[in-house]
Amino acid sequence: MSLVELKNIRRVYRSAGGVEVQAVKGIDLVIEAGEFVAIMGPSGSGKSTTMNTLGCLDRPTSGSYLLDGQEVARMNRDEWARIRNQKLGFVFQGFNLLARTTALENVELPLLYQGVKSTKERKERALEALASVGLAERSHHVPSQMSGGEQQRVAIARALVTRPVLILADEPTGNLDTKTSDEVMELFESLHQQGQTIVLVTHEPDVALKCRRVILFRDGLIIGDGDPGEVLGTIAKGVIS
Amino acid sequence: MALTNPRYLALVLKKVLRDLRQGWLSFGACVAMLALSVSLFLAFNSAAYSLKRSTESNYQKLHFLDFTLLVSNISQSALSRVSQIPGVASVQGRATSSIKVLLDPPSVPEFRSRSVDGLLIGLPFDRRPEVNDVYVEKGRYLSQARGEALLEARFAKHHNFQLGDSIRVSTFNGERRFSVVGLVSSPEYVWMATNPFDPRPMDKRFGVVFVSDSDAFSALGGSFYNEIHVRVAEGEDAESVQTVAEERMSPYLRRSSISREQQPSHALVLRDERAFQGLAAFFPVVFLTLSSVTLFSTLWQLVSRQRRQIGILMSQGCSPFDLLSHYLILGLIVGCVGTVLGVLIGVPLGHLATKFYTRTLGLPFVEIITPVTSLALIVLLALGLSFLAAWTATNRVLKLDPIKALRSEFKEGWAPRSETLLDRFLPTRLKFGLRNLLRNPGRTILSILGIAVSVAQIVMTLAIFDSQNETLGYYFSSVHRYDFEVQMDHVTGATSLPHVASWPETESVEYCLRRPATLVFNGQEVRTNVWGLEPKNELLRLYNKRGERVYVSSEPFLFMGPVQMERLGVQPGDAVTLSLNRNNADAPVFRFSIAGALHEPLANPPKLDLALLQQISEKSEEVPPGGINTLLVKAKPGMAEALQARLDAEEQFRRYSSPAETRDEVESLLRMLNASKSLILAFTTIFALVVLLGTTTMNVLERSREFATLSCLGVSDTKLASLLLIETVILWFFGFLLGLPAGIALGTEMMNSFQSQLLQLDLSLGLSNVFTTAVVSLLVCVAALLNGLLKLRSLPLTAATQDRFE
């Protein structure tokens, strides 16, 4: 059984002027557990819509979405919240850490809302997650006392702490310099080595090349899917031709 | 300046409208608060002004006196001594005498076959009086020398007197009968009161009967005036004219003259004017200040949210001043709309309050005016404060660097470097709530202030209601325990009276003697009644401040409440002199010591032992030994009506009253005060809702990214709502903590402004009302949260997680 199965997913937006925009035009996508996938594409290609669908943040107009064997496309808001809390981990481009809240508390937060009542257990698991991203020693620092790379690593620890089946990262290196981007990608690579399924959206070929699979979007359709070198090669050829 | 370009101006206005539409709730809250402040200010000011104008108009049209000389038997010709005084415009001699109005059926059932006190006033029948004219509401003015009467309209209404009815009055010279030809109102009785210190409306138990001079002379037994009413010419100093008149008429004066300010009705009207002005000054200013702070906070938040937009506009060449002008226009639009709405609500509200009040008083000429100065003042103040709030909130735009404005910034904030006690001991959810409140201290303070002000005003209002109820309850349940207080016309020996105690309807009877007396302490003279009570008085109980029973003593002690003590300037233990016969300068003087103060919120005359008062009465006046003139009677359960019928049947017991009637009068007195307080209570609740609605909505908008992130992390809507609820409860808690003592202090202050020489209320606030305030304020907070929760439910998660606003 695949971890993610999107079947004929369509998403139609209606603009304020009443114009219909087909953001995703009936895509099929399967992601197996343990995969490390990059989603690429120009603006308006449908990659963000697909990512939002995968993250149970946006409801497709039609189609089916099986996550870990469970149909989630038609669930209500609370069920989605539960799915996000238990099965998904999010990493944002802007880190989205709570200000004035320590790294430990930021990481502890999903556990709190998952219903882990024991403070001790929550702290232990949060510290463990922070240790896995190399930040155990900075657990009592607040975001404003940390660098961008450190903040993103805290965000990854927060995504990891609930032991999700899938981590979704939306441009995780978009706000970082090259060196820090490399560090974050090394962290993702290491998580992938440990068997974690990761899907990230990126504009940067360098980042995509570090993944095992690249899915290329254009005009709401998947136009390429496979080995990063091959898919990125196709893009390069297209550009040259 | 680009604003002079019509196309640019149109664009700015378009953006203003868009911003208003997007933040309609926050701006709506600002508008509502401003409107409330403006309307309250206008309503109270206009009521105070209209009341003043209406009474002045009545005084002018009916030639209300400037002062009264109380004289002994003066003839018509002697009046010229006063009219010749420079500055005197007109003089009117008047024969007045105390009477009893005999209430024959048909009358109201509770007054059947009874008599009430009243005043017979002589007026010229062939012309209108030059001073203190009457306004004929129904019927006509006197036209015959004898037999006609004009009746004070409110008294007539209470006792169902109609034109053509016959009215019987008992005078010193026997009973008289008149035919009612007109129902009138008099400028002397705008407030139907005979004592400026007793504001209880007397229109039910005091009848003013105007008859011809001849009839009044006949009732007095002579052809003399005993009052001279004087009107001073325009522009003349009434006080100096009064002094000259007093000097000139000194051989005839029986008491010191009475100025207009001392005249009971006018004194009470002035008291109400002051109360309205006090209300007009205090509450709107508090509301207006908070309105400005809310507008400031809303615009501050808007500028923060639109930082990027500002950067884009600046990078395209828009000058900071043009950008600022946009926000100032926004602030002014909010200010204008709020002010206009406030005016639209406030003016009719003021008119309504005036109508209600003048109708209660029965003023025939009513002038309802919204003072232009008040209107101009509040409009300028509201617009000025709106502009100031907009300017202070947005002038940072002038200093903004376009590059900085475009750049995403992580808001720096204070945070502990190591684990704090807060981290260690506070539950995580509560800790988040507390931290979120520190995120925007300005908004948090505004919310707390909003709650505190609202709680304070609710507490104040409820505390005043509580105090009134407790006082009335104490007065009418604990102190006055009888059903009927029978007052006899003359002091009579108890043994010669019907044996009321043996009536089958009677549970118990106590005798009292009430005498007019003069008390003197350190040269300060107070004319008052004194009451002699039986030693083990049960039907009119006395208590001290601690709630313990106090009994009159056979020793020469006077027992009085704080109001009487203040009037006389005495403390417990002081020695005062008491004399009974006011008409006899050689009347014996007795020394009394002041006993410990009684708990007597409603001032009653000083009390002493009945036997003691009987002894000194015998020495001072011609009264029979063991004389009494008042009976306190308690009926057996369910037999009050039968007892009343018994009293009605006895000629000498026909003048009686019941505590229920007095309570009714006091409650009617408090009606206006209660109406004002209810208005404030309603405004306060709306105000609290509006402040909290604004701040809660801002809170959610400001933190949309945080909420979206939490939602992405799997926090359900219910849990997010509980997070917001915890924050709201914390805000409410601090607001309540501040508001409770503030409300008590405010209530004490308000009560002090309404204290009179009759009434001295101590503020009391029942636990149930504290609880009610807590629940109501919390419910208002939660209701205000609902809009925030709705916003939360419709939060676009994908966009909100990328929102750059912290």
Coordinates of N, CA and C in Angstrom, one line a residue, chain B residues 486-644:
Chain B
V486 N -50.5 57.2 63.1 CA -51.6 58.1 63.3 C -51.1 59.4 63.9
Q487 N -51.4 60.5 63.2 CA -51.0 61.8 63.8 C -52.3 62.6 64.2
M488 N -52.3 63.0 65.4 CA -53.4 63.7 65.9 C -53.2 65.2 65.8
D489 N -54.2 66.0 65.7 CA -54.1 67.4 65.5 C -53.6 68.1 66.8
H490 N -53.9 67.6 67.9 CA -53.5 68.2 69.2 C -52.9 67.1 70.1
V491 N -52.1 67.6 71.0 CA -51.6 66.7 72.0 C -52.7 66.3 73.0
T492 N -52.9 65.1 73.2 CA -54.0 64.6 74.0 C -53.5 63.6 75.0
G493 N -54.2 63.5 76.1 CA -53.8 62.5 77.1 C -54.2 61.1 76.6
A494 N -53.2 60.2 76.7 CA -53.4 58.9 76.2 C -54.7 58.2 76.7
T495 N -55.0 58.5 78.0 CA -56.1 57.8 78.6 C -57.4 58.3 78.0
S496 N -57.4 59.4 77.4 CA -58.7 59.9 76.8 C -59.0 59.4 75.4
L497 N -58.0 58.7 74.9 CA -58.2 58.2 73.5 C -58.9 56.8 73.5
P498 N -59.5 56.5 72.3 CA -60.0 55.1 72.2 C -58.9 54.1 72.5
H499 N -59.3 53.0 73.1 CA -58.3 52.0 73.4 C -57.9 51.2 72.2
V500 N -57.0 51.7 71.4 CA -56.7 51.0 70.1 C -56.1 49.6 70.4
A501 N -55.3 49.5 71.5 CA -54.7 48.2 71.8 C -55.7 47.1 72.0
S502 N -56.9 47.5 72.4 CA -57.9 46.4 72.6 C -58.7 46.1 71.4
W503 N -58.5 46.8 70.3 CA -59.2 46.4 69.1 C -58.8 45.0 68.6
P504 N -59.7 44.3 68.1 CA -59.4 42.9 67.7 C -58.4 42.9 66.5
E505 N -58.3 44.0 65.8 CA -57.4 44.0 64.6 C -56.0 44.4 65.0
T506 N -55.8 44.9 66.2 CA -54.5 45.5 66.6 C -53.6 44.4 67.2
E507 N -52.4 44.4 66.8 CA -51.4 43.5 67.4 C -50.7 44.3 68.5
S508 N -50.2 45.5 68.2 CA -49.6 46.3 69.2 C -49.7 47.8 68.9
V509 N -49.6 48.6 70.0 CA -49.6 50.1 69.8 C -48.5 50.7 70.6
E510 N -47.9 51.7 70.1 CA -47.0 52.5 70.9 C -47.3 54.0 70.8
Y511 N -47.1 54.7 71.9 CA -47.4 56.1 71.8 C -46.2 56.9 71.6
C512 N -46.3 58.1 70.9 CA -45.2 59.0 70.7 C -45.7 60.4 70.9
L513 N -44.8 61.2 71.2 CA -45.1 62.7 71.3 C -44.1 63.3 70.4
R514 N -44.6 64.1 69.5 CA -43.7 64.8 68.5 C -43.9 66.3 68.7
R515 N -42.8 67.0 68.9 CA -42.9 68.5 69.2 C -41.9 69.2 68.3
P516 N -42.3 70.4 67.8 CA -41.3 71.2 67.2 C -40.3 71.8 68.2
A517 N -39.1 71.8 67.9 CA -38.1 72.2 68.9 C -37.0 73.0 68.3
T518 N -36.2 73.7 69.1 CA -35.1 74.4 68.6 C -33.9 73.8 69.4
L519 N -32.9 73.4 68.6 CA -31.7 72.8 69.2 C -30.5 73.8 68.9
V520 N -29.7 74.1 69.9 CA -28.6 75.0 69.7 C -27.3 74.4 70.2
F521 N -26.3 74.5 69.4 CA -25.0 74.0 69.8 C -23.9 75.0 69.2
N522 N -23.1 75.5 70.1 CA -22.1 76.5 69.7 C -22.7 77.6 68.8
G523 N -23.8 78.1 69.2 CA -24.4 79.2 68.4 C -25.1 78.7 67.2
Q524 N -25.0 77.5 66.8 CA -25.7 77.0 65.6 C -27.1 76.5 66.0
E525 N -28.1 77.1 65.3 CA -29.4 76.8 65.7 C -30.1 75.9 64.6
V526 N -30.7 74.9 65.1 CA -31.5 74.0 64.1 C -32.9 73.9 64.6
R527 N -33.8 74.2 63.7 CA -35.2 74.0 64.0 C -35.7 72.7 63.5
T528 N -36.2 71.9 64.3 CA -36.5 70.5 63.9 C -37.6 70.0 64.9
N529 N -38.1 68.8 64.5 CA -39.0 68.2 65.5 C -38.2 67.3 66.4
V530 N -38.8 67.0 67.6 CA -38.2 65.9 68.4 C -39.3 64.9 68.7
W531 N -38.8 63.7 68.8 CA -39.8 62.6 69.0 C -39.5 62.0 70.4
G532 N -40.6 61.8 71.1 CA -40.5 61.1 72.4 C -41.0 59.7 72.1
L533 N -40.2 58.7 72.4 CA -40.5 57.3 72.2 C -40.6 56.5 73.5
E534 N -41.5 55.5 73.5 CA -41.6 54.7 74.7 C -40.2 54.0 74.9
P535 N -39.9 53.7 76.2 CA -38.6 53.2 76.5 C -38.2 51.9 75.8
K536 N -39.2 50.9 75.7 CA -38.8 49.7 75.0 C -39.5 49.7 73.6
N537 N -39.2 50.7 72.9 CA -39.9 50.9 71.6 C -39.6 49.7 70.6
E538 N -40.7 49.1 70.2 CA -40.5 48.0 69.3 C -41.0 48.3 67.9
L539 N -41.9 49.2 67.8 CA -42.5 49.5 66.4 C -41.7 50.6 65.7
L540 N -40.9 51.4 66.4 CA -40.0 52.3 65.7 C -38.6 52.0 66.3
R541 N -37.9 51.1 65.8 CA -36.7 50.7 66.5 C -35.5 51.6 66.1
L542 N -34.6 51.6 67.0 CA -33.4 52.4 66.8 C -32.2 51.4 66.8
Y543 N -31.3 51.7 65.9 CA -30.1 50.9 65.8 C -28.8 51.7 65.7
N544 N -27.7 51.2 66.1 CA -26.5 51.9 65.9 C -25.8 51.4 64.6
K545 N -24.7 51.9 64.2 CA -24.0 51.6 63.0 C -23.7 50.1 62.9
R546 N -23.5 49.5 64.1 CA -23.1 48.1 64.1 C -24.3 47.2 64.0
G547 N -25.5 47.8 63.9 CA -26.7 47.0 63.8 C -27.3 46.5 65.1
E548 N -26.7 47.1 66.2 CA -27.2 46.7 67.5 C -28.4 47.6 67.9
R549 N -29.4 47.1 68.7 CA -30.5 47.9 69.1 C -30.1 49.0 70.1
V550 N -30.7 50.1 70.0 CA -30.5 51.2 70.9 C -31.8 51.6 71.5
Y551 N -31.8 51.9 72.8 CA -33.1 52.2 73.4 C -33.0 53.6 74.0
V552 N -34.1 54.4 73.9 CA -34.0 55.8 74.5 C -33.9 55.6 76.0
S553 N -33.2 56.6 76.6 CA -32.9 56.5 78.0 C -33.7 57.6 78.8
S554 N -34.0 57.3 80.0 CA -34.7 58.3 80.8 C -33.7 59.4 81.2
E555 N -32.4 59.2 81.0 CA -31.4 60.3 81.2 C -31.6 61.3 80.1
P556 N -31.1 62.5 80.3 CA -31.3 63.6 79.2 C -30.3 63.3 78.0
F557 N -30.7 62.4 77.3 CA -29.8 62.1 76.1 C -30.7 62.3 74.8
L558 N -30.1 62.8 73.8 CA -30.8 62.9 72.5 C -30.1 61.9 71.5
F559 N -31.0 61.2 70.8 CA -30.5 60.2 69.9 C -30.8 60.7 68.5
M560 N -29.7 60.8 67.7 CA -29.9 61.3 66.3 C -29.0 60.6 65.3
G561 N -29.3 60.6 64.1 CA -28.5 60.0 63.0 C -27.4 61.0 62.5
P562 N -26.5 60.5 61.7 CA -25.4 61.3 61.2 C -25.9 62.6 60.5
V563 N -27.0 62.5 59.7 CA -27.5 63.7 59.0 C -27.8 64.8 59.9
Q564 N -28.6 64.5 61.0 CA -28.9 65.5 62.0 C -27.7 66.0 62.7
M565 N -26.8 65.1 63.0 CA -25.6 65.5 63.8 C -24.8 66.5 62.9
E566 N -24.7 66.2 61.6 CA -24.0 67.1 60.7 C -24.6 68.4 60.6
R567 N -25.9 68.4 60.6 CA -26.7 69.7 60.5 C -26.4 70.6 61.7
L568 N -26.3 69.9 62.9 CA -26.1 70.7 64.1 C -24.6 70.8 64.4
G569 N -23.8 70.0 63.7 CA -22.3 70.1 64.0 C -21.9 69.5 65.3
V570 N -22.6 68.5 65.7 CA -22.3 67.9 67.0 C -21.7 66.5 66.9
Q571 N -21.0 66.0 67.9 CA -20.4 64.7 68.0 C -21.1 64.0 69.3
P572 N -21.0 62.7 69.3 CA -21.5 62.1 70.5 C -20.8 62.6 71.8
G573 N -21.6 62.9 72.8 CA -21.0 63.4 74.0 C -21.1 64.9 74.2
D574 N -21.4 65.6 73.0 CA -21.6 67.1 73.1 C -22.8 67.4 73.8
A575 N -22.8 68.6 74.4 CA -24.0 69.1 75.1 C -24.8 70.1 74.2
V576 N -26.1 69.9 74.1 CA -26.8 70.9 73.3 C -28.0 71.4 74.2
T577 N -28.6 72.5 73.8 CA -29.7 73.0 74.5 C -31.0 72.8 73.6
L578 N -32.1 72.5 74.3 CA -33.3 72.2 73.6 C -34.4 73.1 74.2
S579 N -35.1 73.8 73.3 CA -36.3 74.5 73.8 C -37.5 74.2 72.9
L580 N -38.7 74.1 73.5 CA -39.8 73.6 72.7 C -40.7 74.7 72.1
N581 N -41.0 75.7 72.9 CA -42.0 76.7 72.4 C -41.3 77.7 71.6
R582 N -41.4 77.6 70.3 CA -40.7 78.6 69.4 C -41.3 80.0 69.5
N583 N -42.6 80.0 69.8 CA -43.3 81.3 69.8 C -43.0 82.1 71.1
N584 N -42.4 81.4 72.1 CA -42.2 82.1 73.4 C -40.7 82.2 73.6
A585 N -40.2 83.5 73.5 CA -38.8 83.7 73.7 C -38.3 83.3 75.1
D586 N -39.2 83.3 76.1 CA -38.8 83.0 77.4 C -39.0 81.5 77.8
A587 N -39.3 80.7 76.7 CA -39.5 79.3 77.0 C -38.3 78.7 77.6
P588 N -38.5 77.7 78.6 CA -37.3 77.2 79.3 C -36.4 76.4 78.3
V589 N -35.1 76.4 78.7 CA -34.1 75.7 77.9 C -33.6 74.5 78.6
F590 N -33.5 73.4 78.0 CA -33.0 72.1 78.6 C -31.7 71.7 78.0
R591 N -30.9 71.1 78.9 CA -29.6 70.6 78.4 C -29.7 69.1 78.1
F592 N -29.2 68.8 77.0 CA -29.1 67.3 76.6 C -27.8 67.0 76.1
S593 N -27.4 65.7 76.3 CA -26.1 65.2 75.8 C -26.5 64.4 74.5
I594 N -25.6 64.5 73.6 CA -25.8 63.7 72.3 C -25.3 62.3 72.6
A595 N -26.2 61.3 72.4 CA -25.9 59.9 72.5 C -25.1 59.4 71.3
G596 N -24.6 58.2 71.3 CA -23.9 57.7 70.1 C -24.8 57.7 68.9
A597 N -24.2 57.9 67.7 CA -25.0 58.1 66.5 C -25.8 56.9 66.1
L598 N -27.1 57.2 65.7 CA -27.9 56.1 65.2 C -27.6 55.8 63.8
H599 N -27.9 54.6 63.3 CA -27.8 54.3 61.9 C -29.1 54.7 61.3
E600 N -29.1 55.9 60.6 CA -30.3 56.4 60.1 C -30.0 57.1 58.8
P601 N -30.0 56.2 57.7 CA -29.7 56.8 56.4 C -30.7 57.8 55.9
L602 N -32.0 57.6 56.3 CA -33.0 58.6 56.0 C -33.2 59.4 57.2
A603 N -32.9 60.7 57.1 CA -32.9 61.5 58.3 C -34.3 61.6 59.0
N604 N -34.3 61.3 60.3 CA -35.5 61.5 61.1 C -35.2 62.4 62.2
P605 N -36.2 63.1 62.8 CA -35.9 64.0 63.9 C -35.2 63.3 65.1
P606 N -34.5 64.1 65.9 CA -33.8 63.5 67.1 C -34.9 62.9 68.0
K607 N -34.5 61.9 68.8 CA -35.4 61.2 69.7 C -34.9 61.2 71.1
L608 N -35.9 61.1 72.0 CA -35.6 61.0 73.4 C -36.7 60.2 74.1
D609 N -36.6 60.1 75.3 CA -37.5 59.3 76.1 C -38.9 60.0 76.2
L610 N -40.0 59.3 76.0 CA -41.3 59.8 75.9 C -41.6 60.6 77.2
A611 N -41.4 60.0 78.3 CA -41.7 60.6 79.6 C -41.0 61.9 79.8
L612 N -39.7 61.9 79.4 CA -38.9 63.1 79.5 C -39.4 64.2 78.6
L613 N -39.8 63.9 77.4 CA -40.4 64.9 76.5 C -41.7 65.4 77.0
Q614 N -42.5 64.5 77.6 CA -43.8 64.9 78.2 C -43.5 65.9 79.3
Q615 N -42.5 65.6 80.2 CA -42.2 66.5 81.3 C -41.8 67.9 80.8
I616 N -40.9 67.9 79.8 CA -40.5 69.3 79.4 C -41.5 70.0 78.6
S617 N -42.4 69.2 78.0 CA -43.5 69.8 77.2 C -44.5 70.5 78.2
E618 N -44.7 69.8 79.3 CA -45.6 70.4 80.3 C -45.1 71.7 80.8
K619 N -43.7 71.8 80.9 CA -43.0 73.0 81.5 C -43.0 74.1 80.4
S620 N -43.1 73.7 79.2 CA -42.9 74.7 78.1 C -44.2 75.1 77.4
E621 N -45.1 74.2 77.3 CA -46.3 74.5 76.6 C -47.6 74.2 77.4
E622 N -48.7 74.5 76.8 CA -49.9 74.1 77.5 C -50.4 72.8 76.9
V623 N -49.8 71.8 77.4 CA -50.2 70.4 77.0 C -50.7 69.6 78.2
P624 N -51.6 68.7 78.0 CA -52.0 67.9 79.1 C -50.9 66.9 79.6
P625 N -50.9 66.6 80.9 CA -49.9 65.7 81.4 C -50.0 64.3 80.7
G626 N -48.9 63.8 80.4 CA -48.8 62.4 79.7 C -49.4 62.5 78.3
G627 N -49.2 63.7 77.7 CA -49.8 63.9 76.4 C -49.1 63.2 75.3
I628 N -49.8 62.8 74.3 CA -49.2 62.2 73.1 C -49.9 62.8 71.9
N629 N -49.3 62.7 70.7 CA -50.0 63.1 69.5 C -49.8 62.2 68.3
T630 N -49.1 61.1 68.6 CA -48.8 60.1 67.5 C -49.0 58.7 68.0
L631 N -49.6 57.9 67.2 CA -49.8 56.5 67.6 C -49.1 55.6 66.5
L632 N -48.3 54.7 66.9 CA -47.8 53.7 65.9 C -48.6 52.4 66.2
V633 N -49.3 52.0 65.1 CA -50.1 50.8 65.3 C -49.7 49.7 64.3
K634 N -49.7 48.5 64.9 CA -49.4 47.3 64.0 C -50.6 46.5 64.0
A635 N -51.0 46.1 62.8 CA -52.2 45.2 62.7 C -51.8 43.8 62.8
K636 N -52.8 43.0 63.2 CA -52.5 41.5 63.2 C -52.4 41.1 61.8
P637 N -51.7 39.9 61.6 CA -51.5 39.5 60.2 C -52.9 39.4 59.4
G638 N -52.9 40.0 58.2 CA -54.1 40.0 57.4 C -55.2 40.9 57.8
M639 N -54.9 41.7 58.8 CA -56.0 42.6 59.3 C -55.8 44.1 59.1
A640 N -54.8 44.4 58.2 CA -54.4 45.8 58.0 C -55.6 46.6 57.5
E641 N -56.4 46.0 56.6 CA -57.5 46.7 56.0 C -58.6 47.0 57.0
A642 N -58.8 46.0 57.8 CA -59.9 46.2 58.8 C -59.5 47.2 59.8
L643 N -58.2 47.2 60.1 CA -57.7 48.2 61.1 C -57.8 49.6 60.5
Q644 N -57.5 49.7 59.2 CA -57.6 51.0 58.5 C -59.1 51.5 58.6

